[in-house]
Coordinates of C-alpha atoms and ligand atoms in Angstrom, one line a residue:
M3 CA 7.7 -5.6 14.3
R4 CA 8.8 -1.9 14.5
P5 CA 7.8 0.7 17.0
I6 CA 4.8 2.8 15.9
T7 CA 5.2 6.5 16.4
Q8 CA 3.4 9.7 15.2
E9 CA 6.5 10.6 13.1
D10 CA 6.4 7.2 11.4
P11 CA 2.7 6.0 11.4
Y12 CA 2.0 2.3 10.8
K13 CA 0.5 1.8 7.3
L14 CA -2.2 -0.8 6.8
V15 CA -4.1 -1.6 3.6
F16 CA -7.2 -3.9 3.6
V17 CA -7.5 -5.8 0.3
C18 CA -10.5 -7.7 -1.3
L19 CA -11.5 -8.3 -4.9
G20 CA -13.6 -5.3 -5.9
N21 CA -12.7 -2.9 -3.1
I22 CA -16.4 -2.0 -2.7
C23 CA -17.7 -4.5 0.0
R24 CA -15.3 -6.2 2.4
S25 CA -12.1 -4.1 2.4
P26 CA -13.9 -0.7 2.6
T27 CA -15.9 -2.1 5.6
A28 CA -12.7 -3.2 7.3
E29 CA -11.1 0.2 6.5
G30 CA -14.1 2.1 8.0
I31 CA -14.3 0.0 11.1
F32 CA -10.5 0.3 11.7
I33 CA -10.6 4.1 11.2
H34 CA -13.4 4.3 13.7
K35 CA -11.7 2.2 16.3
V36 CA -8.4 4.1 15.9
K37 CA -10.2 7.4 16.4
E38 CA -12.2 6.1 19.4
K39 CA -9.0 5.1 21.1
G40 CA -7.3 8.4 20.3
Y41 CA -4.6 6.8 18.0
E42 CA -5.4 8.5 14.7
N43 CA -2.0 10.1 14.4
Y44 CA -0.3 6.7 14.7
F45 CA -1.9 4.9 11.7
Y46 CA -2.4 5.4 8.0
I47 CA -5.3 3.3 6.8
D48 CA -6.3 2.4 3.3
S49 CA -8.1 -0.3 1.2
A50 CA -7.7 -1.6 -2.3
G51 CA -9.0 -4.4 -4.6
T52 CA -7.1 -7.0 -6.7
A53 CA -9.5 -6.3 -9.6
A54 CA -10.2 -3.0 -11.4
Y55 CA -14.0 -3.5 -12.1
H56 CA -15.2 -0.9 -9.7
V57 CA -12.3 1.7 -9.6
G58 CA -13.5 5.1 -8.5
E59 CA -16.7 3.8 -6.9
S60 CA -17.9 4.4 -3.3
A61 CA -18.6 1.4 -1.1
N62 CA -21.5 -0.8 -2.1
S63 CA -24.9 0.5 -0.8
K64 CA -25.5 -2.6 1.3
S65 CA -22.1 -2.3 2.9
Q66 CA -22.7 1.3 3.6
A67 CA -26.2 0.7 5.0
T68 CA -24.8 -2.1 7.3
A69 CA -21.9 0.0 8.5
N70 CA -24.1 3.1 9.1
K71 CA -26.4 1.1 11.2
Y72 CA -23.5 0.6 13.6
G73 CA -22.5 4.3 13.4
I74 CA -19.6 3.7 11.0
H75 CA -18.9 5.7 7.8
L76 CA -17.1 4.1 4.8
P77 CA -15.0 6.8 3.1
S78 CA -13.5 4.6 0.5
K79 CA -13.2 5.2 -3.3
A80 CA -12.3 2.0 -5.0
R81 CA -8.7 1.6 -6.3
K82 CA -6.7 -1.3 -7.6
F83 CA -4.0 -2.8 -5.4
E84 CA -0.6 -2.3 -7.2
Y85 CA 3.0 -3.4 -6.9
A86 CA 4.0 -0.1 -5.2
D87 CA 1.6 -1.0 -2.3
L88 CA 3.8 -4.0 -1.4
E89 CA 6.7 -1.6 -0.7
E90 CA 4.6 1.3 0.7
F91 CA 2.5 -0.5 3.4
D92 CA 3.7 -2.2 6.7
L93 CA 0.8 -4.7 6.7
I94 CA -1.4 -5.9 3.9
L95 CA -4.6 -7.7 5.0
A96 CA -6.2 -10.1 2.5
M97 CA -9.9 -10.8 3.0
D98 CA -9.7 -14.3 1.4
S99 CA -7.2 -16.8 0.0
D100 CA -7.8 -15.7 -3.6
N101 CA -6.9 -12.1 -2.6
Y102 CA -3.9 -13.4 -0.7
R103 CA -2.6 -15.3 -3.8
N104 CA -3.3 -12.4 -6.1
I105 CA -1.4 -10.0 -3.9
L106 CA 1.6 -12.4 -3.7
D107 CA 1.5 -12.9 -7.5
L108 CA 2.6 -9.3 -7.7
D109 CA 5.6 -10.0 -5.5
T110 CA 7.7 -11.4 -8.3
K111 CA 11.0 -11.0 -6.4
G112 CA 9.6 -12.7 -3.3
Q113 CA 10.5 -9.8 -1.0
Y114 CA 7.2 -8.9 0.7
E115 CA 5.5 -12.2 1.9
H116 CA 6.1 -11.2 5.5
K117 CA 3.8 -8.2 5.2
V118 CA 0.8 -10.1 3.8
K119 CA -1.6 -11.7 6.2
M120 CA -5.1 -13.1 6.1
M121 CA -7.6 -10.9 8.0
R122 CA -9.1 -13.8 9.8
E123 CA -5.8 -14.7 11.5
F124 CA -7.0 -11.9 13.8
D125 CA -10.5 -13.3 14.3
P126 CA -10.9 -14.6 17.9
H127 CA -13.8 -16.8 16.6
P128 CA -12.8 -18.0 13.2
D129 CA -15.3 -20.4 11.6
M130 CA -13.5 -20.3 8.3
K131 CA -10.3 -18.9 6.8
D132 CA -11.9 -16.4 4.5
V133 CA -14.1 -13.3 5.0
P134 CA -16.8 -14.5 2.6
D135 CA -17.7 -12.5 -0.4
P136 CA -21.1 -10.9 0.2
Y137 CA -21.5 -9.3 -3.2
Y138 CA -24.1 -11.6 -4.8
G139 CA -26.1 -12.3 -1.7
G140 CA -28.6 -10.7 0.7
M141 CA -28.2 -8.4 3.7
D142 CA -27.5 -11.2 6.0
G143 CA -24.2 -11.8 4.2
F144 CA -23.2 -8.1 4.7
E145 CA -24.2 -8.3 8.3
N146 CA -22.0 -11.4 8.8
V147 CA -19.1 -9.7 7.1
F148 CA -19.5 -6.6 9.3
K149 CA -19.4 -8.8 12.5
V150 CA -16.4 -10.8 11.4
L151 CA -14.5 -7.6 10.5
E152 CA -15.6 -5.8 13.7
R153 CA -14.1 -8.5 16.0
S154 CA -11.0 -9.1 13.8
S155 CA -10.3 -5.4 13.7
E156 CA -10.6 -5.1 17.4
Q157 CA -8.0 -7.9 17.9
L158 CA -5.7 -6.6 15.2
L159 CA -5.7 -3.1 16.7
N160 CA -5.2 -4.4 20.3
E161 CA -2.1 -6.3 19.0
L162 CA -0.7 -3.3 17.2
I163 CA -1.3 -0.9 20.1
E164 CA 1.4 -2.8 22.0
Y165 CA 4.0 -1.3 19.6
I166 CA 3.0 2.3 20.0
E167 CA 5.7 4.5 21.5
D168 CA 5.1 8.1 22.4
Ligands
4NP29 P1 -15.6 -7.2 -2.5 O1 -16.9 -7.8 -3.2 O2 -14.4 -8.0 -3.1 O3 -15.8 -7.5 -1.1 O4 -15.5 -5.7 -2.8 C1 -17.0 -7.9 -4.6 C2 -17.4 -6.8 -5.3 C3 -17.5 -6.9 -6.7 C4 -17.4 -8.1 -7.3 C5 -17.1 -9.2 -6.6 C6 -16.9 -9.1 -5.2 N1 -17.6 -8.2 -8.7 O5 -17.5 -9.4 -9.2 O6 -17.9 -7.2 -9.4

């Protein structure tokens, strides 16, 4: 793990399938937490999807409604995760094991596995390995995704803050 400085901000990208539900929620929560703690100059935060179905779209309306209820804005416009992101980012956070595999499938030379982690590795109360896909379900699924991502983001940020150097 390298030192995190304002001159060389730590770059994270949250990745799901469509980049309209889970990863934009993780991105919005993480941006909010970083600002709340006054570390916005130390991080570059993005999200992407392994599929291109929704490229250019804002976050799903149920994801936005859930996040807004907790005072969090989701700024994302969907884009597809691409090979260059493996090089570009310090940490790539997969929402589920399919996303994880699809990300590593792009790593044809096997250089970047150390950068790719499952988001729920950072969940202090993991009841499963994946952040479940809420897309085809009701509001309760979006609420659950928000709560999982809220506590996982908190732990992730607390771990990263240890490496900040001013
Ligand atoms: P996300 O959810 O991966 O959390 O953005 C989904 C969004 C769209 C689809 C599937 C999951 N879809 O099949 O279009």
